mmCIF file of C-alpha atoms in Angstrom:
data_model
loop_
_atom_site.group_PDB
_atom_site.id
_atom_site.type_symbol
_atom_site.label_atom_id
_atom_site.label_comp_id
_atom_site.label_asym_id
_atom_site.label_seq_id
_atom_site.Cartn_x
_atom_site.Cartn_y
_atom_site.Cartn_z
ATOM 1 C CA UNK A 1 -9.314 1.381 -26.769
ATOM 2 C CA UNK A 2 -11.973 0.603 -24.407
ATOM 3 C CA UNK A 3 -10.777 -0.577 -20.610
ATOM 4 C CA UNK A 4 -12.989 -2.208 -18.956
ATOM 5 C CA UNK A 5 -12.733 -2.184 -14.664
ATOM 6 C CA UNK A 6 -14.483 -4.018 -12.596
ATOM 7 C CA UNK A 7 -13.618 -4.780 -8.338
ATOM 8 C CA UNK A 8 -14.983 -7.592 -5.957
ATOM 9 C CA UNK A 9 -15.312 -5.999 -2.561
ATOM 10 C CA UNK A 10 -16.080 -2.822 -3.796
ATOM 11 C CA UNK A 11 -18.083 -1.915 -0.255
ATOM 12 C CA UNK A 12 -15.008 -2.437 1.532
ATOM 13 C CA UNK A 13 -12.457 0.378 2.371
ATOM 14 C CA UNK A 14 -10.048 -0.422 -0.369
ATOM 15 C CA UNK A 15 -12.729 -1.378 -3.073
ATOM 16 C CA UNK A 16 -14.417 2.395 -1.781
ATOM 17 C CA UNK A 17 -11.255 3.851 -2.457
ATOM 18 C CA UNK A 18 -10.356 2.645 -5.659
ATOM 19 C CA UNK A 19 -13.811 4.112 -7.108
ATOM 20 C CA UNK A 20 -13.140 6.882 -6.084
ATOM 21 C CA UNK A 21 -10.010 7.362 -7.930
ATOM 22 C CA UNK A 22 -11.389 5.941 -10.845
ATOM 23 C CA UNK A 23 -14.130 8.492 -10.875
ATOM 24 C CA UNK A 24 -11.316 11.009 -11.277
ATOM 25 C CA UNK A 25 -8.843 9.684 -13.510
ATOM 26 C CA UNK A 26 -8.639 11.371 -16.463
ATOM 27 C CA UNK A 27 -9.234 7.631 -18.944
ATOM 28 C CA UNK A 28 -13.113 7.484 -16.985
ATOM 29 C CA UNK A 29 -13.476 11.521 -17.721
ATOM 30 C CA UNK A 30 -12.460 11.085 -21.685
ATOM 31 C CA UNK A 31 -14.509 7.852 -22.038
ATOM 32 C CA UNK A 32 -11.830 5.518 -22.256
ATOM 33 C CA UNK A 33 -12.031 3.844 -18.998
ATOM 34 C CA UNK A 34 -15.551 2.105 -18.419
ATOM 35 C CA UNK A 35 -16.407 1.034 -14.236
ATOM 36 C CA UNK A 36 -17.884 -2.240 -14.585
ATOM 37 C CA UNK A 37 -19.195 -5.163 -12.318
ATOM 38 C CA UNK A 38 -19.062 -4.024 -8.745
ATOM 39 C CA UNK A 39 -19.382 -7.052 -6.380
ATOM 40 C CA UNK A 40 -19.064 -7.539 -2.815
ATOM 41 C CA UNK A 41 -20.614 -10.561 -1.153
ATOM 42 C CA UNK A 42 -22.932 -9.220 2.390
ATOM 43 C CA UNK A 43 -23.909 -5.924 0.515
ATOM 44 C CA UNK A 44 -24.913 -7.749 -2.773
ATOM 45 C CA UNK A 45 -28.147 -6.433 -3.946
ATOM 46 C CA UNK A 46 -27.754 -3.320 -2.250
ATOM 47 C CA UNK A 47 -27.495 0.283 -4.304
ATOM 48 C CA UNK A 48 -24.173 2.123 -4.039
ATOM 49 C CA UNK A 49 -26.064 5.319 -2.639
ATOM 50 C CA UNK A 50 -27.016 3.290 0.127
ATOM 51 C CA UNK A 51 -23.772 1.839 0.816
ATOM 52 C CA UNK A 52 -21.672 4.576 -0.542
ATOM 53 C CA UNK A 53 -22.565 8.137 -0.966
ATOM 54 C CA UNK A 54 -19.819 9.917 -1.182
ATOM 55 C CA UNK A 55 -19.515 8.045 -4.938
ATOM 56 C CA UNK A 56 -22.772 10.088 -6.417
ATOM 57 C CA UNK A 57 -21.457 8.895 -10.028
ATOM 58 C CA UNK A 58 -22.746 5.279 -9.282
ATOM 59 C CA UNK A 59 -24.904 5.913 -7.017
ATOM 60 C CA UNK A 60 -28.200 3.870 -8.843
ATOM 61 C CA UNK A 61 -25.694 0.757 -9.392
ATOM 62 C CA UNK A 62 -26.461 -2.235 -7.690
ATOM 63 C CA UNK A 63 -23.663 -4.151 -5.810
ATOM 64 C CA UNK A 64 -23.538 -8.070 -7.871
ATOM 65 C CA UNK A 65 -22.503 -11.068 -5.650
ATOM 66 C CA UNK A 66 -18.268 -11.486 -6.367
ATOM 67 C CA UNK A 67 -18.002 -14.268 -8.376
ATOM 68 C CA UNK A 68 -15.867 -15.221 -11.416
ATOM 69 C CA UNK A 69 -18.666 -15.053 -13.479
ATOM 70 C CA UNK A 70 -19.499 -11.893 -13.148
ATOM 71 C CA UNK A 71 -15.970 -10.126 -12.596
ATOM 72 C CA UNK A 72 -15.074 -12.244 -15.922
ATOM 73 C CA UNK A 73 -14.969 -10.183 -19.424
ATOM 74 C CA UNK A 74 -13.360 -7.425 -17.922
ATOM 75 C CA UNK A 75 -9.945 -5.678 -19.029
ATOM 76 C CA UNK A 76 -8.843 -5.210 -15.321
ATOM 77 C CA UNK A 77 -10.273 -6.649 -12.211
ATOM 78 C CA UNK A 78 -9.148 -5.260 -8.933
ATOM 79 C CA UNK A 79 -9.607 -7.572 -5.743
ATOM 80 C CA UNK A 80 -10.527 -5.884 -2.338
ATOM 81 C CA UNK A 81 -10.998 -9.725 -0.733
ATOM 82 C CA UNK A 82 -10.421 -10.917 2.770
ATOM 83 C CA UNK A 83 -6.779 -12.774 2.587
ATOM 84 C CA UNK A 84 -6.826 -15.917 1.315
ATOM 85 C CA UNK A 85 -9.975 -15.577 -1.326
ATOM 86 C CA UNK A 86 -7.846 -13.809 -4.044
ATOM 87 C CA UNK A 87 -6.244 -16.937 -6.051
ATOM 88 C CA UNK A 88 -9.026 -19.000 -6.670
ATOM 89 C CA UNK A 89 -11.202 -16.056 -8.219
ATOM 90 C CA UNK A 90 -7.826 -14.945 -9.947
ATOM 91 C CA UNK A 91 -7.579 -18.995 -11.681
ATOM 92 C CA UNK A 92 -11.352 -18.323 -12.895
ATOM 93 C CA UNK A 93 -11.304 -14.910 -14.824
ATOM 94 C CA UNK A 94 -8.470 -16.029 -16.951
ATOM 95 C CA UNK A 95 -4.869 -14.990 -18.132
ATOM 96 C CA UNK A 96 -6.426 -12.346 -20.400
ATOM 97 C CA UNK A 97 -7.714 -10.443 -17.427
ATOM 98 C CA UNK A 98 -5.329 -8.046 -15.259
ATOM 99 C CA UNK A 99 -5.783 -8.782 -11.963
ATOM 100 C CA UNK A 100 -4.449 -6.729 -9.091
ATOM 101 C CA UNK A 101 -4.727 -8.648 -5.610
ATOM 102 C CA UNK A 102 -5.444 -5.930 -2.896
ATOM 103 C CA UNK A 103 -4.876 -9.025 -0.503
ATOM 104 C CA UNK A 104 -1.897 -10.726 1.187
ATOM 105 C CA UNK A 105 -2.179 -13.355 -1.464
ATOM 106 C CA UNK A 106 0.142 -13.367 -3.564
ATOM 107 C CA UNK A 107 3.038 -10.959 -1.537
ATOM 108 C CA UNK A 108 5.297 -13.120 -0.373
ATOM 109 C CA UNK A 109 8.285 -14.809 -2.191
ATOM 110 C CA UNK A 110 8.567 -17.717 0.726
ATOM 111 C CA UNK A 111 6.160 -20.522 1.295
ATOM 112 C CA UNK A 112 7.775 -20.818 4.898
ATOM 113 C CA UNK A 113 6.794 -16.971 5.769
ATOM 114 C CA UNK A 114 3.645 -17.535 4.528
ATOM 115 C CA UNK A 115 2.719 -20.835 6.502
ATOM 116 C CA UNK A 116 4.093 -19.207 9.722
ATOM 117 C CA UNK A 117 2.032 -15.893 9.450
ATOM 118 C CA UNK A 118 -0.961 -16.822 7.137
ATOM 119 C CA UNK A 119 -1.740 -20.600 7.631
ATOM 120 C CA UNK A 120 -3.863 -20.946 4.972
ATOM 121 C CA UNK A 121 -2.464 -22.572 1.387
ATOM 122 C CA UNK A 122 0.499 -20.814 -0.345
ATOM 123 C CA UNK A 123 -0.721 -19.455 -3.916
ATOM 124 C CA UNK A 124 2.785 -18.741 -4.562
ATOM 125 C CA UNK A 125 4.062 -14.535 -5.537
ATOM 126 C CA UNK A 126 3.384 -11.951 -7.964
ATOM 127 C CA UNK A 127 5.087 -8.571 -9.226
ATOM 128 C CA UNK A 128 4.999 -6.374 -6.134
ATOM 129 C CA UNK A 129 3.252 -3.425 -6.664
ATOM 130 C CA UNK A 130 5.682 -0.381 -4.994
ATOM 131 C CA UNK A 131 6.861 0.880 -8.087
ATOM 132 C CA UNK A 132 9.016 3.071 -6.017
ATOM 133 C CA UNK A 133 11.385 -0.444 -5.342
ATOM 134 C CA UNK A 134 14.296 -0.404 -7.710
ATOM 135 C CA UNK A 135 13.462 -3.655 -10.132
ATOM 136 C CA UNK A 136 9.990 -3.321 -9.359
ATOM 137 C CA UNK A 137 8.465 -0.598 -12.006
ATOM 138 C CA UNK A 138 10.168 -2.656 -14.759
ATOM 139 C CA UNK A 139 8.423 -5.952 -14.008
ATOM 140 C CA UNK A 140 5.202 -4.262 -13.460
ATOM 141 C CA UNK A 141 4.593 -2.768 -16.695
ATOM 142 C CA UNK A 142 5.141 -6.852 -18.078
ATOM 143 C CA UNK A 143 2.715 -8.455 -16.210
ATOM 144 C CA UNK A 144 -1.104 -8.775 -15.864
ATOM 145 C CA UNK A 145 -0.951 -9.791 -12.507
ATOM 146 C CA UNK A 146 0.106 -7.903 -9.735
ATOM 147 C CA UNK A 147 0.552 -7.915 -5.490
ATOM 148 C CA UNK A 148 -0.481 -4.876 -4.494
ATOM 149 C CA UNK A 149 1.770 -4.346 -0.836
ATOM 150 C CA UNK A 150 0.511 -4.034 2.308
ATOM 151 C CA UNK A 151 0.046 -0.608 4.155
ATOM 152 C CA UNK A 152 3.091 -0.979 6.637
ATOM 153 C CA UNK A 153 5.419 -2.476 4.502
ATOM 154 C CA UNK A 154 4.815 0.448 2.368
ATOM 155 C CA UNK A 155 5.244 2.826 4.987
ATOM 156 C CA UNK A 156 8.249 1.368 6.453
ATOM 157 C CA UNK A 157 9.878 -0.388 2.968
ATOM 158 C CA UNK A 158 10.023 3.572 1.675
ATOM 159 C CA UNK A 159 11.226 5.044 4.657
ATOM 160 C CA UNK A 160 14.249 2.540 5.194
ATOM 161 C CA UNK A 161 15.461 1.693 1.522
ATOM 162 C CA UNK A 162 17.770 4.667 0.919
ATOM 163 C CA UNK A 163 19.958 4.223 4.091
ATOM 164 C CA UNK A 164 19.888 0.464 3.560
ATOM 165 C CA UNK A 165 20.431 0.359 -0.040
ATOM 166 C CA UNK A 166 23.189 2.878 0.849
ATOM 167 C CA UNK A 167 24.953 1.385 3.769
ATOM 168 C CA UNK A 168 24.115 4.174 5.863
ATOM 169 C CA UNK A 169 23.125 2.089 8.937
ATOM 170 C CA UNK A 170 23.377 -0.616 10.906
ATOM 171 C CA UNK A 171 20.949 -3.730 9.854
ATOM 172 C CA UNK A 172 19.136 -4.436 12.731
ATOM 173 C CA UNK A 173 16.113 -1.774 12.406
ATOM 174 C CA UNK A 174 13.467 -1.050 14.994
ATOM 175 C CA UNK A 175 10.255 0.509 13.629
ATOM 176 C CA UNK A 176 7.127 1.828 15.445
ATOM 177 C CA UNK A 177 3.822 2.185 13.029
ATOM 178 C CA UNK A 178 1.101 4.240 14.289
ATOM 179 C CA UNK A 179 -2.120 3.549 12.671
ATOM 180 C CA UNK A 180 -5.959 4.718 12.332
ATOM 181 C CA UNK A 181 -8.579 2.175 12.568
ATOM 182 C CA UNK A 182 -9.401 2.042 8.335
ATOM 183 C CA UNK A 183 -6.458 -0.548 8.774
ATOM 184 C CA UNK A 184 -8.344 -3.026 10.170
ATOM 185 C CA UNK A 185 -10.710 -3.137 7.667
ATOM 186 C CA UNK A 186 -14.811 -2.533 7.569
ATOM 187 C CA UNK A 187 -16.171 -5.629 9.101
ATOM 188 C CA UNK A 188 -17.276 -4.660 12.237
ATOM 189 C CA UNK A 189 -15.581 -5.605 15.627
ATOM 190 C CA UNK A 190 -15.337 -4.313 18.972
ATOM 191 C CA UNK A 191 -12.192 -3.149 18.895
ATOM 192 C CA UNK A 192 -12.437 -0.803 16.462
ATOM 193 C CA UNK A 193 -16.308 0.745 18.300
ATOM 194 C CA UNK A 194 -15.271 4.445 18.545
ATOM 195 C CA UNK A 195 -15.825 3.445 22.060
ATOM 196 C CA UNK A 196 -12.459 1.885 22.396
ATOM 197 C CA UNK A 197 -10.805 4.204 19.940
ATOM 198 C CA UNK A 198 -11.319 7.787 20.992
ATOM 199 C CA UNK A 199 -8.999 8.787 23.202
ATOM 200 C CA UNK A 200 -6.843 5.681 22.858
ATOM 201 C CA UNK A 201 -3.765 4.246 21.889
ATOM 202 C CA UNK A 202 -2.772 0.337 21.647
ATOM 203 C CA UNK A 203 0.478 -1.552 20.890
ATOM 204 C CA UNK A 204 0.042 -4.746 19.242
ATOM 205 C CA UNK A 205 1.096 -7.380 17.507
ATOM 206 C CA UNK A 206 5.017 -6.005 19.488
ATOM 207 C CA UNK A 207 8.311 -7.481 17.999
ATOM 208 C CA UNK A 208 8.034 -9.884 15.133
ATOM 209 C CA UNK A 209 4.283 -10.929 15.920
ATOM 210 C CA UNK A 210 2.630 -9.009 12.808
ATOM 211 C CA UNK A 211 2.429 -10.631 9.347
ATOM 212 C CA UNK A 212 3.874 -7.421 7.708
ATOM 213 C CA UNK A 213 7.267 -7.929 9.042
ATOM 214 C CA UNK A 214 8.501 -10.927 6.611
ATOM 215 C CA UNK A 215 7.172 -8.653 3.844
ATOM 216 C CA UNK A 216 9.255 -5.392 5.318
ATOM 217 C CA UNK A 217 12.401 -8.032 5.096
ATOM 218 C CA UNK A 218 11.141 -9.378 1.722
ATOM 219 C CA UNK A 219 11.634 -5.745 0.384
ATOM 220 C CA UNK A 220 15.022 -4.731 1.903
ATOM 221 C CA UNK A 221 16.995 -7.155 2.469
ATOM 222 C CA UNK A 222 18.117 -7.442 -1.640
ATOM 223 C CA UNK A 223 19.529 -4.213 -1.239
ATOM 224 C CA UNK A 224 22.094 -5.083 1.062
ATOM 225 C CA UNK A 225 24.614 -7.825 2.015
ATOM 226 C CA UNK A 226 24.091 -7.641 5.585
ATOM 227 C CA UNK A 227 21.645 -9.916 7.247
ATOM 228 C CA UNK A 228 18.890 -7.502 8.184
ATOM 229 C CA UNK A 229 16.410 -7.813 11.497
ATOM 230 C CA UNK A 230 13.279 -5.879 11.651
ATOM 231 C CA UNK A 231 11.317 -5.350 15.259
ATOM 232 C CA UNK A 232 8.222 -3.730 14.063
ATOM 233 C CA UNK A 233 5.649 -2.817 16.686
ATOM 234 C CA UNK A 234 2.322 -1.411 15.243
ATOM 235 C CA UNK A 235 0.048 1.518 17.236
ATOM 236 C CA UNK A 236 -3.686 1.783 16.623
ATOM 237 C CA UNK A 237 -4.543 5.762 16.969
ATOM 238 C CA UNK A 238 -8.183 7.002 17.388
ATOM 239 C CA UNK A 239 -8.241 8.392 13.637
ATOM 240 C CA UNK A 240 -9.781 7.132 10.369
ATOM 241 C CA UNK A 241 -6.840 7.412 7.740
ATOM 242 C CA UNK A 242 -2.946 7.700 7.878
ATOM 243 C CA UNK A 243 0.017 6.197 8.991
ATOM 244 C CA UNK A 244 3.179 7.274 10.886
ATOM 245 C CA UNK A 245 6.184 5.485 10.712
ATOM 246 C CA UNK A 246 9.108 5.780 12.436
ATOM 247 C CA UNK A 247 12.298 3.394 11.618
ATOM 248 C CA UNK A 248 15.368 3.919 13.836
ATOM 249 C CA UNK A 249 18.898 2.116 13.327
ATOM 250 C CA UNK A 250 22.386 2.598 14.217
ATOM 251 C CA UNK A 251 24.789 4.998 11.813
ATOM 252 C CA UNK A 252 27.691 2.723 10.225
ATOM 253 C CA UNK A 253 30.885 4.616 11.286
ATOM 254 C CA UNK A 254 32.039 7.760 8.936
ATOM 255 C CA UNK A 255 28.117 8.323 7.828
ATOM 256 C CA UNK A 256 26.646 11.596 9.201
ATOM 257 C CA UNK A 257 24.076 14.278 8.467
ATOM 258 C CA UNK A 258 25.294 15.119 4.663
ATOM 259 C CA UNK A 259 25.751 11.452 3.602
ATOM 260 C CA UNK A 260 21.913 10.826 4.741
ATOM 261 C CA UNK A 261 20.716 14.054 3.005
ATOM 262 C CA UNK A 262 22.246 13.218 0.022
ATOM 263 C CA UNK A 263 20.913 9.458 -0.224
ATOM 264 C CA UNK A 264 17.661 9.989 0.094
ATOM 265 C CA UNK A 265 17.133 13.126 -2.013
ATOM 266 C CA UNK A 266 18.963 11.708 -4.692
ATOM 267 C CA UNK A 267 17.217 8.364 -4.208
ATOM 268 C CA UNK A 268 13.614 9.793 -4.423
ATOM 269 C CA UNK A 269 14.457 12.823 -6.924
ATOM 270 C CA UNK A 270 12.810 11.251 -9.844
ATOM 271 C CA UNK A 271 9.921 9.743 -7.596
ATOM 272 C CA UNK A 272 6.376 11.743 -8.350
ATOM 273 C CA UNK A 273 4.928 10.307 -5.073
ATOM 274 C CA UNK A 274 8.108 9.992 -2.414
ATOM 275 C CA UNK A 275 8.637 13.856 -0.947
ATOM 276 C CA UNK A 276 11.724 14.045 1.112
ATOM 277 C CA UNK A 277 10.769 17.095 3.128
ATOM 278 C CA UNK A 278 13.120 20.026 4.247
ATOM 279 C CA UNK A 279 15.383 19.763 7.008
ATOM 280 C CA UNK A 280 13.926 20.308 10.464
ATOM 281 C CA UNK A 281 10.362 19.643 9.068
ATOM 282 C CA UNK A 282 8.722 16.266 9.931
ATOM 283 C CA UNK A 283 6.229 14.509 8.349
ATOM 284 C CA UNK A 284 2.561 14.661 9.234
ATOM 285 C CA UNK A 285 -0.129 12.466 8.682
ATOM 286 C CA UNK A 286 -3.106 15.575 7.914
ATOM 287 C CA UNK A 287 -0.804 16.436 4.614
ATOM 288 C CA UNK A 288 -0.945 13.278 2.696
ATOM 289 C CA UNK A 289 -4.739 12.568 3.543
ATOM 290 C CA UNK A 290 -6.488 11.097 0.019
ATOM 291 C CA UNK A 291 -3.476 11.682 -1.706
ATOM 292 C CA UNK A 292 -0.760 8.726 -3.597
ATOM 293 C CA UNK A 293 1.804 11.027 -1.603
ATOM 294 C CA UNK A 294 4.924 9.535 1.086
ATOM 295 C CA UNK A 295 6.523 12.402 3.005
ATOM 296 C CA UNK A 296 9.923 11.007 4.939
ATOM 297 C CA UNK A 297 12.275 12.774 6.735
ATOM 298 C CA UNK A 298 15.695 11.798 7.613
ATOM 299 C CA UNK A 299 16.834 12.902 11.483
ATOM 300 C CA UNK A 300 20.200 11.999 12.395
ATOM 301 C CA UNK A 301 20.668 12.053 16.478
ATOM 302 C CA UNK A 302 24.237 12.520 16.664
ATOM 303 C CA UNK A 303 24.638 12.317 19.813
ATOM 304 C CA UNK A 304 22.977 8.510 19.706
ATOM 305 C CA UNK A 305 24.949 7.999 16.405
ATOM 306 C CA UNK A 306 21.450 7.252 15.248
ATOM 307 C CA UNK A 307 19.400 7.580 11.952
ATOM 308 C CA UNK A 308 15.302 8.385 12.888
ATOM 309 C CA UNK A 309 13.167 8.103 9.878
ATOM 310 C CA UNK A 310 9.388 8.997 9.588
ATOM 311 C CA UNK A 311 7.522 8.293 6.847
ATOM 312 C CA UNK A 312 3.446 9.101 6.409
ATOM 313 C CA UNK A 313 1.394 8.339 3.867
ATOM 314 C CA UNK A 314 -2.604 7.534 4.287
ATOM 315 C CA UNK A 315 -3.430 4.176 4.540
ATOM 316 C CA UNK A 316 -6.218 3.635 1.929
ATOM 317 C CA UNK A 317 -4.592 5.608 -0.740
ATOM 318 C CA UNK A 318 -0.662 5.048 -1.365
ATOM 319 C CA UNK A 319 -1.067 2.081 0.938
ATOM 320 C CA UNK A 320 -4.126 0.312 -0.623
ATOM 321 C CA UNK A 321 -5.985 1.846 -3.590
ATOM 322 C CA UNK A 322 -3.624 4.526 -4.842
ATOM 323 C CA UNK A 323 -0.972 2.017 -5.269
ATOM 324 C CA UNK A 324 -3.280 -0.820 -7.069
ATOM 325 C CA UNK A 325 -4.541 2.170 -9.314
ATOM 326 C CA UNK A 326 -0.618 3.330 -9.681
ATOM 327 C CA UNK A 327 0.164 -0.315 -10.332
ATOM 328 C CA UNK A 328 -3.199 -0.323 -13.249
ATOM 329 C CA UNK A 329 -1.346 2.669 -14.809
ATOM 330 C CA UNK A 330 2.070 0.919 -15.163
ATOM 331 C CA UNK A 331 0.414 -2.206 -16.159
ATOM 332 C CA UNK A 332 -1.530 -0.726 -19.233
ATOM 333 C CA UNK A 333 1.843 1.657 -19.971
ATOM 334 C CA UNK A 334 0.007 4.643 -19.279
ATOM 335 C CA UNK A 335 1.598 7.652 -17.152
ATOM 336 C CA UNK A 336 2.251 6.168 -13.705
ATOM 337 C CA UNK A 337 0.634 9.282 -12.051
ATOM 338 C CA UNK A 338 -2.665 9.461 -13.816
ATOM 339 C CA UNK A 339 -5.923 9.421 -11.390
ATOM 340 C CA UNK A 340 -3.889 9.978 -7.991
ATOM 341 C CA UNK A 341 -3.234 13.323 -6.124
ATOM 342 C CA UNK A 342 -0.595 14.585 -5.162
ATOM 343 C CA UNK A 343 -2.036 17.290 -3.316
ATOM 344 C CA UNK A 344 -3.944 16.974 -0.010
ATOM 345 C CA UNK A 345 -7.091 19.010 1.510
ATOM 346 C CA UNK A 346 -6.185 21.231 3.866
ATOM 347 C CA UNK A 347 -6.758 22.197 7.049
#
């Protein structure tokens, strides 16, 4: 059978990025996966080899204006929307259509987190989209709508889950998230001018302030019967894709090197994208560039009696577009890895 595809904000970053994967995966090569409607809303009328030329495929399409009308009809419809546009385009292409929300939207389980870090109105939740989540794969191959997570939480939810869902640490966490400037998006703004990037780096949003951390808590805290705190302070880096995370906590009494080898090779052994690499090797951001890959490693200061865990993955891949294609896959109960590398380009 046929699937149809079609994504609103397909100039963006994400929407970019999700064409590009789709121009690889094997259903488009055999004929069995079709790329239709590509809107956006500034860049409509434009041709995708003037907005996007590193996709020669497409490159005589011509970007439509996003509206239901036009994203309507189609199999799957991935949205690459500012936050807070997602639901009512999602009411208007109908239940028959898949729709995977690259958005905030529809992440969040509670109304109040929402209102305090959003402000705009509460849609309600959808199946999260990290597979990778005990509970989570299961619900996303039964649905046609799905939430596909934020970058961070991605980052930071993967890195942490095997020593929480263990009860290898203590459960107040403190994470620091370095970031390159795709993050932000591809409107422009002055803060992201290469001018202000290169040869930078910026805390902000410290301590509780950005809008990922109710998500990060959203994700762990079912694992465990502790009441869990996350201090999550983000870094902007001067470099286009990736992020580094680091989570540190304190080691419950009795837990040591072995226990946190064991957790989290045994927790990610089965996982095609989550590489727990060797000891003594950390994890660096120029090895998981365009790929649907998570490298963690697992550093236990025992002199601290402290767990340090860094996680990378690239941004617009396993946290935006590789997971919402992932997330397609599981959705249409194809094999999960289809259309995502695993390998990265090197040096």
């Amino acid at each position: 059978m046929m699937i149809s595809v079609a994504i609103a904000g397909a100039t963006g970053y994400a929407g970019s990025e999700i064409l590009r994967l789709l121009l690889s995966h094997p259903a488009y090569k055999a004929g069995d996966l079709r790329i239709g409607a590509l809107t956006a809303h500034s860049t409509a009328g434009q041709k995708v080899c003037e907005l996007m030329p590193h996709l020669p495929q497409l490159a005589d399409r011509v970007i439509a204006e996003t509206t239901a009308e036009n994203l309507r009809g189609h199999d799957i419809v991935f949205l690459g929307l500012p936050h807070g546009h997602s639901a009512k385009i999602a009411q208007q292409v109908g239940q028959s259509t898949t729709v995977i929300d690259c958005a905030a939207d529809f992440r969040l389980r509670s109304k109040e987190d929402w209102d305090s870090f959003y402000g705009k109105e509460y849609a309600g939740s959808w199946p999260y989209g990290i597979p990778e989540v005990p509970g989570n794969r299961e619900a996303l191959r039964h649905t046609n709508r799905v939430a596909v997570p934020g970058c961070f939480p991605t980052a930071i939810t993967l890195g942490a889950l095997p020593a929480v869902a263990q009860g290898l640490i203590e459960p107040e966490l403190s994470v620091i998230a370095i970031t390159g400037v795709s993050g932000a998006g591809k409107k422009a703004s002055v803060a992201q001018l290469g001018a202000e990037t290169m040869g930078n780096l910026k805390a902000y949003k410290p301590g509780g302030l950005h809008r990922h951390t109710p998500e990060i808590l959203q994700n762990l805290q079912p694992f465990t019967q502790d009441k869990l705190s996350v201090s999550f302070t983000p870094v902007l880096a001067p470099l286009p894709r990736g992020i580094l995370a680091t989570v540190t906590a304190g080691l419950k009494g009795g837990v040591g090197k072995r226990e946190v080898d064991t957790a989290f090779r045994e927790f990610y052994a089965q996982e095609p994208f989550c590489h727990v690499l060797p000891a003594g090797q950390q994890p660096e951001t120029q090895n998981v560039v365009g790929t649907n890959m998570v490298h963690l490693q697992a550093h236990v200061d025992e002199r601290a009696r402290r767990l340090i865990v860094t996680s990378v993955l690239d941004n617009l891949c396993k946290g935006t577009a590789g997971a919402a294609v992932q997330c397609m896959n599981l959705t249409l109960g194809w094999e999960e890895t289809l259309g995502l590398p695993q390998a990265a380009v090197a040096p």
